[in-house]
PDB file of C-alpha atoms in Angstrom:
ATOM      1  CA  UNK A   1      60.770 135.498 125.036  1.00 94.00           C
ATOM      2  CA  UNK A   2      58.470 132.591 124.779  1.00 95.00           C
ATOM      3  CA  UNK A   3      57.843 131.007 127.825  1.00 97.00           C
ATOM      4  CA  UNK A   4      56.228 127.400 127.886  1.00 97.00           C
ATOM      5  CA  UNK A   5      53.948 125.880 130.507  1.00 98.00           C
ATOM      6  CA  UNK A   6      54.092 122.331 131.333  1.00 98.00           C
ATOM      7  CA  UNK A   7      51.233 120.438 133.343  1.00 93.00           C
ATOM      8  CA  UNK A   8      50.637 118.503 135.028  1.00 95.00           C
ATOM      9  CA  UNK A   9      53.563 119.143 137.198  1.00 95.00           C
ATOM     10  CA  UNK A  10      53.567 115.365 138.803  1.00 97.00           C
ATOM     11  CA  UNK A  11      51.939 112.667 137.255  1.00 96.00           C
ATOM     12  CA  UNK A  12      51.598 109.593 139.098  1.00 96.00           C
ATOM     13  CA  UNK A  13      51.026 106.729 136.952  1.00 96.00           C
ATOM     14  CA  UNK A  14      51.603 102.704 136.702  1.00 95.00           C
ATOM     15  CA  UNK A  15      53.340 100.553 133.775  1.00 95.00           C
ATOM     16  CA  UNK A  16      50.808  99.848 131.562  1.00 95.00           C
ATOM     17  CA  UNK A  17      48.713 103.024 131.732  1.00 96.00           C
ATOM     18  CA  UNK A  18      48.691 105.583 128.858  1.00 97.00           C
ATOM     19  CA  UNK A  19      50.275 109.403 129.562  1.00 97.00           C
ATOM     20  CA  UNK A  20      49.667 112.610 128.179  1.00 97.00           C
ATOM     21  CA  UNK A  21      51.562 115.518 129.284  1.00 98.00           C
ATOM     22  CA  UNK A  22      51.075 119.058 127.944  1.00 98.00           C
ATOM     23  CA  UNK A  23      53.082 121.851 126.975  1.00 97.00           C
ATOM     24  CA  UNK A  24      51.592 125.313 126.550  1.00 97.00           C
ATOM     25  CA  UNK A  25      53.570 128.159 124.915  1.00 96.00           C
ATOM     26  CA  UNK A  26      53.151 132.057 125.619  1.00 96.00           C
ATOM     27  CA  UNK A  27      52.383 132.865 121.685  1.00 95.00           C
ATOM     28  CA  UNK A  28      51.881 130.546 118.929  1.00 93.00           C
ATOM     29  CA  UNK A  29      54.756 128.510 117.740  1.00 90.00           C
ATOM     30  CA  UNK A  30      55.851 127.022 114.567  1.00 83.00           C
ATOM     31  CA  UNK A  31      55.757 123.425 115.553  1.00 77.00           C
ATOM     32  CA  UNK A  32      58.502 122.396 113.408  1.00 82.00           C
ATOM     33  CA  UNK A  33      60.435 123.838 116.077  1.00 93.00           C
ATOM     34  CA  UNK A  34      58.889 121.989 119.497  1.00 95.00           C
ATOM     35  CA  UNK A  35      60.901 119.353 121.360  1.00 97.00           C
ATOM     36  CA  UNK A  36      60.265 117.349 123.592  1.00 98.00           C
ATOM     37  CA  UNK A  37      63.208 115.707 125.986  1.00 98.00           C
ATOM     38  CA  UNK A  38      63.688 113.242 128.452  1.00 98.00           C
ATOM     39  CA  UNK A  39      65.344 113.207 131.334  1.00 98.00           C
ATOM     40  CA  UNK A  40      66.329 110.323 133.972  1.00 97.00           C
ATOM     41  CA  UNK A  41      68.067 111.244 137.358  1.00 95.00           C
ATOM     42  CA  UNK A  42      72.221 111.705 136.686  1.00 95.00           C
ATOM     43  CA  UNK A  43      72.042 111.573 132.840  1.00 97.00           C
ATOM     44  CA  UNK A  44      71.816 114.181 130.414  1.00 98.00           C
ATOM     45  CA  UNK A  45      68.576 115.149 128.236  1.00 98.00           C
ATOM     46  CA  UNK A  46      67.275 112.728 125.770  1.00 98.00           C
ATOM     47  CA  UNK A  47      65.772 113.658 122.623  1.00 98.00           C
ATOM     48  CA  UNK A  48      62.409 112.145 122.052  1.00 98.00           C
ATOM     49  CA  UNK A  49      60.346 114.080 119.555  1.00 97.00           C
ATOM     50  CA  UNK A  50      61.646 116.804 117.508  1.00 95.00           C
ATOM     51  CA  UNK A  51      59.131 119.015 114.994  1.00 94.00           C
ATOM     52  CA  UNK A  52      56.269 118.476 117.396  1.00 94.00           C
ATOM     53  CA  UNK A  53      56.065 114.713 116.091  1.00 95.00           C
ATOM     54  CA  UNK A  54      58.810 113.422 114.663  1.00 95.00           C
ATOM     55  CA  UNK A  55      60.031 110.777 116.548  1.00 96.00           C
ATOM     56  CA  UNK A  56      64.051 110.975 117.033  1.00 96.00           C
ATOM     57  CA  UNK A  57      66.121 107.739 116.066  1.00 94.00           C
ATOM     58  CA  UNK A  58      65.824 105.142 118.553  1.00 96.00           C
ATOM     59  CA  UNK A  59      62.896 106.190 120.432  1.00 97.00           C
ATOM     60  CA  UNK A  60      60.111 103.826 120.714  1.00 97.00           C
ATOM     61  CA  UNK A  61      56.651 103.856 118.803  1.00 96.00           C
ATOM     62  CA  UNK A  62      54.883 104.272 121.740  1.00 97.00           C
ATOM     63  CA  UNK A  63      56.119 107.625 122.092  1.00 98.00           C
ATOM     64  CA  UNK A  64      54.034 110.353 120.133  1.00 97.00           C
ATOM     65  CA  UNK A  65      53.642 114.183 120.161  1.00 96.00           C
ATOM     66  CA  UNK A  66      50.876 116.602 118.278  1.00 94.00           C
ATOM     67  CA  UNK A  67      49.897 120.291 118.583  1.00 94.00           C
ATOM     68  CA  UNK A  68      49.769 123.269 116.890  1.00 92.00           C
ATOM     69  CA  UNK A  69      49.721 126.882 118.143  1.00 92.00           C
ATOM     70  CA  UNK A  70      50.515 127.084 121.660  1.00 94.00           C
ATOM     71  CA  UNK A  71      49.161 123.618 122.251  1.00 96.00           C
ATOM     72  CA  UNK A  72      51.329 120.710 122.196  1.00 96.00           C
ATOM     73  CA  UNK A  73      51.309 117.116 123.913  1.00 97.00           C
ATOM     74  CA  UNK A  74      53.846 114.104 124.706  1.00 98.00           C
ATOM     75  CA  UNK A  75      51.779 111.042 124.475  1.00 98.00           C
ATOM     76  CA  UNK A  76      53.457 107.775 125.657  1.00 97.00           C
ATOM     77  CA  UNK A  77      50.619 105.151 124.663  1.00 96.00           C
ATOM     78  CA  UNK A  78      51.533 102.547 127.213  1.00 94.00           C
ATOM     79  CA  UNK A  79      54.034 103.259 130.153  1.00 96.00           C
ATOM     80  CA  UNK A  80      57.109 100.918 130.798  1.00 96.00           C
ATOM     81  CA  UNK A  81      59.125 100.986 133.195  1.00 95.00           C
ATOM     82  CA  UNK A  82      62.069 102.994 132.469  1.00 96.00           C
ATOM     83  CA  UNK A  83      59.608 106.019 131.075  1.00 97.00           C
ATOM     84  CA  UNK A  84      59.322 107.130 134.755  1.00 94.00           C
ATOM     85  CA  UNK A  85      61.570 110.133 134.706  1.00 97.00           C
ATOM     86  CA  UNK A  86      61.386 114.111 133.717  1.00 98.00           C
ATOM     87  CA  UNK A  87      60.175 114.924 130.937  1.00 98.00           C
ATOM     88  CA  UNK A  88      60.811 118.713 128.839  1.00 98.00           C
ATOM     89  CA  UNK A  89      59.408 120.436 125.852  1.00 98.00           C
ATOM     90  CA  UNK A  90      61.646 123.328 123.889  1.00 97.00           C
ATOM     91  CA  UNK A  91      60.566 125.580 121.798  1.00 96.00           C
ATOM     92  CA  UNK A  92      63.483 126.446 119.107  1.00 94.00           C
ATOM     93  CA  UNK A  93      62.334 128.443 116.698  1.00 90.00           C
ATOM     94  CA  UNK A  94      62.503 131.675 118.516  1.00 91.00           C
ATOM     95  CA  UNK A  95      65.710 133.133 120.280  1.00 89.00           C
ATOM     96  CA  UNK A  96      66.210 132.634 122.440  1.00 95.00           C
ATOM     97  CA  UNK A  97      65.362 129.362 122.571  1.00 96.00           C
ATOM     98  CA  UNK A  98      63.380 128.371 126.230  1.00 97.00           C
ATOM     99  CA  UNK A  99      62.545 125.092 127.919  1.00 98.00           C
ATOM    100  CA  UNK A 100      59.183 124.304 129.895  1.00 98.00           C
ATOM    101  CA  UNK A 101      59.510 123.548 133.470  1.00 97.00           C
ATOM    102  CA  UNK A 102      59.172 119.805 133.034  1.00 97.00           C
ATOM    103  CA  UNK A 103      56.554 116.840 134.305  1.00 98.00           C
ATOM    104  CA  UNK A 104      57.725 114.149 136.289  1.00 97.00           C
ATOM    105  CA  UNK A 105      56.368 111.162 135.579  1.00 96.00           C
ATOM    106  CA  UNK A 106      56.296 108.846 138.591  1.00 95.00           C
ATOM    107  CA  UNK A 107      54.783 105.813 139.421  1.00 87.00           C
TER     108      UNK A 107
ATOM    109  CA  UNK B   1      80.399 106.959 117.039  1.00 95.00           C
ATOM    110  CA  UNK B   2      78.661 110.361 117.581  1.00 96.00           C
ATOM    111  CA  UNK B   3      79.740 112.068 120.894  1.00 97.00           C
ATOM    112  CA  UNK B   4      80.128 115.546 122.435  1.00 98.00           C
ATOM    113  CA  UNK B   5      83.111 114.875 125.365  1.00 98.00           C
ATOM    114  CA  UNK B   6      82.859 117.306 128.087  1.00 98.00           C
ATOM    115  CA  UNK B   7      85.545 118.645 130.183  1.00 97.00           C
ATOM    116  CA  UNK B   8      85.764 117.281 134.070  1.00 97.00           C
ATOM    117  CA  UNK B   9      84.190 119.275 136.855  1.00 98.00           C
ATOM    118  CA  UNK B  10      85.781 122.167 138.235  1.00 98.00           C
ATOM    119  CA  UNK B  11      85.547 124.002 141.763  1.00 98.00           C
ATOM    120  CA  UNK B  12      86.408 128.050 141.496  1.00 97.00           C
ATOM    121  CA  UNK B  13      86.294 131.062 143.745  1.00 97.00           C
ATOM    122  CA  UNK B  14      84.229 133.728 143.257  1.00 97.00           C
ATOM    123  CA  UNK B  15      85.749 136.601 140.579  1.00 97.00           C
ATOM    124  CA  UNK B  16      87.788 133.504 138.826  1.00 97.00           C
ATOM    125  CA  UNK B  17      87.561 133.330 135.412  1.00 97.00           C
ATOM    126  CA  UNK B  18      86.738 129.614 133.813  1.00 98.00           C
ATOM    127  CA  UNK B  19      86.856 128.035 130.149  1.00 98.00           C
ATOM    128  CA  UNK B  20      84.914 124.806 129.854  1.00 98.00           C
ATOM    129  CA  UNK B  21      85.073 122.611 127.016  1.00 98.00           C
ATOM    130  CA  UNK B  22      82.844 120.033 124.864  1.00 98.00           C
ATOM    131  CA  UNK B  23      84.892 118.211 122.358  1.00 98.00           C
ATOM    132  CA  UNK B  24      82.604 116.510 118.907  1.00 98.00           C
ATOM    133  CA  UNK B  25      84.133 113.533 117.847  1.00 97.00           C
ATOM    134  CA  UNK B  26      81.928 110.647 114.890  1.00 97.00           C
ATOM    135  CA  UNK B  27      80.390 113.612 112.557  1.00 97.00           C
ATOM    136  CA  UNK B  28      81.489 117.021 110.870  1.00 97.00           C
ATOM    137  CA  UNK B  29      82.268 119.284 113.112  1.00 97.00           C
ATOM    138  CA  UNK B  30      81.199 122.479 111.368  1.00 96.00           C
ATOM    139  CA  UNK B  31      77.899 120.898 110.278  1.00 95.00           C
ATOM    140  CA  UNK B  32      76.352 121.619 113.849  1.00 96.00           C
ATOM    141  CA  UNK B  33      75.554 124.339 116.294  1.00 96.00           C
ATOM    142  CA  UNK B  34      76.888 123.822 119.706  1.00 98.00           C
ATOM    143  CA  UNK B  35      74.557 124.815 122.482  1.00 98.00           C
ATOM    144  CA  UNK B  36      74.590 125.371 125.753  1.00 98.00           C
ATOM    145  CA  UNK B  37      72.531 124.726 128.381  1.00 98.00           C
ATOM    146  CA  UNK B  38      72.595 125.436 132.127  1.00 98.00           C
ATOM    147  CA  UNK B  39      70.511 123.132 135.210  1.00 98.00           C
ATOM    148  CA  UNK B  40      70.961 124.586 138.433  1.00 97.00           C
ATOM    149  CA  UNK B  41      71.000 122.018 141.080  1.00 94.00           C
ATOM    150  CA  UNK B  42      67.244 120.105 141.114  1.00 93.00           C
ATOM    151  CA  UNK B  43      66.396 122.596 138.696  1.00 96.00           C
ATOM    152  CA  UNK B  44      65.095 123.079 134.856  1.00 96.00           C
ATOM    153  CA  UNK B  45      66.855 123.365 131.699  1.00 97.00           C
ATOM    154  CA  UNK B  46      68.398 126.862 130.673  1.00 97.00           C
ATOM    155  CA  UNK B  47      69.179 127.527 126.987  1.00 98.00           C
ATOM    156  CA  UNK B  48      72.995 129.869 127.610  1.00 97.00           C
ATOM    157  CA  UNK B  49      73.412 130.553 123.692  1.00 97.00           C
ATOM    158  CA  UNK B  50      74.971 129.177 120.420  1.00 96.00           C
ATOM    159  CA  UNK B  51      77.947 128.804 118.019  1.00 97.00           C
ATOM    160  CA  UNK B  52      78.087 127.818 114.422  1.00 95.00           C
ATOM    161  CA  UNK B  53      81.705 126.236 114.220  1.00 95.00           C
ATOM    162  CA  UNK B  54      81.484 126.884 110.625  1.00 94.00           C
ATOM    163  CA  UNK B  55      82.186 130.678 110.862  1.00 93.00           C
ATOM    164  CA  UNK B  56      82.036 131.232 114.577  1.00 93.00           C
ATOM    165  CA  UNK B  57      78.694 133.047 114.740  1.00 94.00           C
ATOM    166  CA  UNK B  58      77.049 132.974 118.060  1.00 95.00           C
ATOM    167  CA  UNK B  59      74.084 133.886 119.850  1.00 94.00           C
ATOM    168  CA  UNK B  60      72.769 134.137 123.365  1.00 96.00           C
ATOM    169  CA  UNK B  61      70.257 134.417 125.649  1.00 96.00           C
ATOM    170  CA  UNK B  62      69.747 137.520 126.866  1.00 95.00           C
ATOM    171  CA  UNK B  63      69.865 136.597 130.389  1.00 94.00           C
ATOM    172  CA  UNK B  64      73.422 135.126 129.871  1.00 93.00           C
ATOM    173  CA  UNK B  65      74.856 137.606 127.481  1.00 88.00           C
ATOM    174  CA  UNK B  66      78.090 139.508 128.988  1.00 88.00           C
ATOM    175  CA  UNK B  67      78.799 137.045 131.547  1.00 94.00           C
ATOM    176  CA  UNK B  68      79.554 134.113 129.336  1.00 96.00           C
ATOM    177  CA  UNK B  69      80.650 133.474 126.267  1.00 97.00           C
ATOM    178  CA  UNK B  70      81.268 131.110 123.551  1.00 97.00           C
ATOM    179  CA  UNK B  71      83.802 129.839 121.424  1.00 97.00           C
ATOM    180  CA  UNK B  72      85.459 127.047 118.573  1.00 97.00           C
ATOM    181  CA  UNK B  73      88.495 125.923 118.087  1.00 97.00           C
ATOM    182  CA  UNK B  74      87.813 124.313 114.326  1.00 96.00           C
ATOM    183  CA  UNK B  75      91.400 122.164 114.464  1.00 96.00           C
ATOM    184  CA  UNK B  76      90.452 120.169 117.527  1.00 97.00           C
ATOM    185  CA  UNK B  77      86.691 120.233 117.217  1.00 97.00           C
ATOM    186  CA  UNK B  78      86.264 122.028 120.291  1.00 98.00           C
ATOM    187  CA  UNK B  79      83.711 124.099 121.622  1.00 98.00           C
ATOM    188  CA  UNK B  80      84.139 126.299 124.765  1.00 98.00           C
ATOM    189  CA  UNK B  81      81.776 127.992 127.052  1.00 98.00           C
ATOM    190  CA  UNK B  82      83.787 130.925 129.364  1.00 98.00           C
ATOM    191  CA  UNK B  83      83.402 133.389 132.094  1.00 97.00           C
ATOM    192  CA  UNK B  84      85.782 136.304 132.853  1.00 96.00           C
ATOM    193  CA  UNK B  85      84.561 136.482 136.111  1.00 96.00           C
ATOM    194  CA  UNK B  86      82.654 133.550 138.229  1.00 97.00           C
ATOM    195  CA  UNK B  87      79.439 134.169 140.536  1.00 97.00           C
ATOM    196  CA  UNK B  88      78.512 131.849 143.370  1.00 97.00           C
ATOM    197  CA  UNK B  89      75.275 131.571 141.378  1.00 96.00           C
ATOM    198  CA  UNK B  90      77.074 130.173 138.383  1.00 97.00           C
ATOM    199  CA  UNK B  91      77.209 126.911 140.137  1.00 97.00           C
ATOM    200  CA  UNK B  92      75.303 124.224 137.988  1.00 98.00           C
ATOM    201  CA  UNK B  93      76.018 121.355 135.130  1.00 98.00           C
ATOM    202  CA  UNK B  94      76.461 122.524 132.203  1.00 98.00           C
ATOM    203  CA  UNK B  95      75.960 120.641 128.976  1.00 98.00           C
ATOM    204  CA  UNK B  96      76.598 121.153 125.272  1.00 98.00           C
ATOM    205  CA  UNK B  97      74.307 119.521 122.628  1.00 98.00           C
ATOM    206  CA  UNK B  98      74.227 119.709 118.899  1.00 97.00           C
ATOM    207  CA  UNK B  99      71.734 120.919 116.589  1.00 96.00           C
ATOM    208  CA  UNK B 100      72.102 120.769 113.070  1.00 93.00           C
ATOM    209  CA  UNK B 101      72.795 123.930 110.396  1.00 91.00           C
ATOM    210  CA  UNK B 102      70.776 122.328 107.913  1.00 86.00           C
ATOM    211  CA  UNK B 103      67.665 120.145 108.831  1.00 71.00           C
ATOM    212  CA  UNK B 104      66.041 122.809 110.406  1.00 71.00           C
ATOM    213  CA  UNK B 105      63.528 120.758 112.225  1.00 87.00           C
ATOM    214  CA  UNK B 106      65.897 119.143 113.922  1.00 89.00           C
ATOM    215  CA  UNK B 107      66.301 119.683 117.889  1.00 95.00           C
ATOM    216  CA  UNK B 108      69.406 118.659 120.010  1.00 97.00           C
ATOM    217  CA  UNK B 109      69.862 115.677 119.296  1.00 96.00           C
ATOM    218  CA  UNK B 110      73.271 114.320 121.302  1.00 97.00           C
ATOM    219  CA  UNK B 111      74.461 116.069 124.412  1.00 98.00           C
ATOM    220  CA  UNK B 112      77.261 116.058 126.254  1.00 98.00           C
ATOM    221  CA  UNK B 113      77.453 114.413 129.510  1.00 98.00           C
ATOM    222  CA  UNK B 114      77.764 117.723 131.084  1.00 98.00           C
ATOM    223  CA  UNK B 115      80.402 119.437 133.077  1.00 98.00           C
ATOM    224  CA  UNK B 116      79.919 120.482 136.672  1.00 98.00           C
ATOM    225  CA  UNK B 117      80.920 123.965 138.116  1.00 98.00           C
ATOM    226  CA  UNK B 118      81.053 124.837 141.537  1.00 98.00           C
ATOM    227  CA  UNK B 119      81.573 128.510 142.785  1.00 97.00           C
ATOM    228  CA  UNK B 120      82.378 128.966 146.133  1.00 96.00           C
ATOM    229  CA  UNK B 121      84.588 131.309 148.513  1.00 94.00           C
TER     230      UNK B 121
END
């Protein structure tokens, strides 16, 4: 099973600022199959990027992801408002498909 | 429009069996796994397993497989997610999202709101 890392746990940040959050698999991935979700308190998972950096429809530009291996990042260039929330990267390539712990991204 | 329509939540005793359900409505049914994923209260996201509606081939998660299991109903565009015999520890929300067959880059990319189950003597 592939287990993925995610750091930093808790990121405190204000609107404005730039965040990078990290995602760290066990063995090396195929990074057409890395997502990377959002998640805001009562709601359901969001997609964001799918294929390491393919944005999904309706997500913002200033959402980006990159990697390769067992490195991969979620890069939101400047923060609003409503980007304060959990955030989880999947790996789906391999089955069974696993989930990172998640960062929360607070102000 | 696109949606996955999840059945209301459910209280149970412990030993009880339970069928859940996510109904796809806005896109071709058989064109998209249905997963399903488990989040423990305050806790992460748990990848249960997989169906392919087209021919009803599934696959799960090793930690999950035996105690649950999955299911289609083509002629309502139904997917279902049951236990034959309910834990306490079973007690979460549980969503269903869609991935497509094709496309294989794609992720899930809509989810159901998610049902909750509570198991409790």
């Amino acid at each position: 099973e592939v287990v993925l890392t995610q750091s930093p746990g808790t990121l405190s940040l204000s609107p404005g600022e730039r965040a990078t959050l990290s995602c760290r698999a066990s063995q090396p991935l195929n990074s057409d199959f890395l997502a990377w979700y959002q998640q805001k308190p009562g709601q359901a998972p969001r997609l964001l990027l799918f294929g390491a950096s393919f944005r999904a429809i309706g997500v913002p530009d200033r959402f980006s992801g990159g990697g390769s291996g067992t490195e991969f990042s979620l890069t939101i260039s400047w923060l609003e408002p409503e980007d304060f929330a959990l955030y989880y990267c999947q790996q789906y390539g391999d089955s069974p498909f696993t989930f990172g712990p998640g960062t929360k991204l607070e102000i | 429009e696109v949606q996955l329509v999840q059945s209301g939540a459910v209280m149970k005793k412990p030993g009880e069996s339970l069928m859940i359900s996510c109904k796809a409505s806005g896109y071709k049914f058989t064109s998209y796994y249905i997963n399903w994923v488990r989040q423990m209260p305050g806790k992460g996201l748990e990848w249960l397993g997989a169906i392919a509606p087209f021919d009803s081939s599934n696959t799960y998660n090793p930690s999950f497989r035996g105690h649950v299991s999955v299911s289609v109903d083509r002629s309502v565009s139904t997917a279902f997610l049951q236990w034959r015999s309910l834990k306490v520890s079973d007690s979460a929300l549980y969503y269903c999202a869609r991935r497509p067959v094709s496309g294989a880059r794609m992720a899930m990319d809509v989810w159901g709101k998610g049902t909750t189950v509570s198991v409790s003597s």
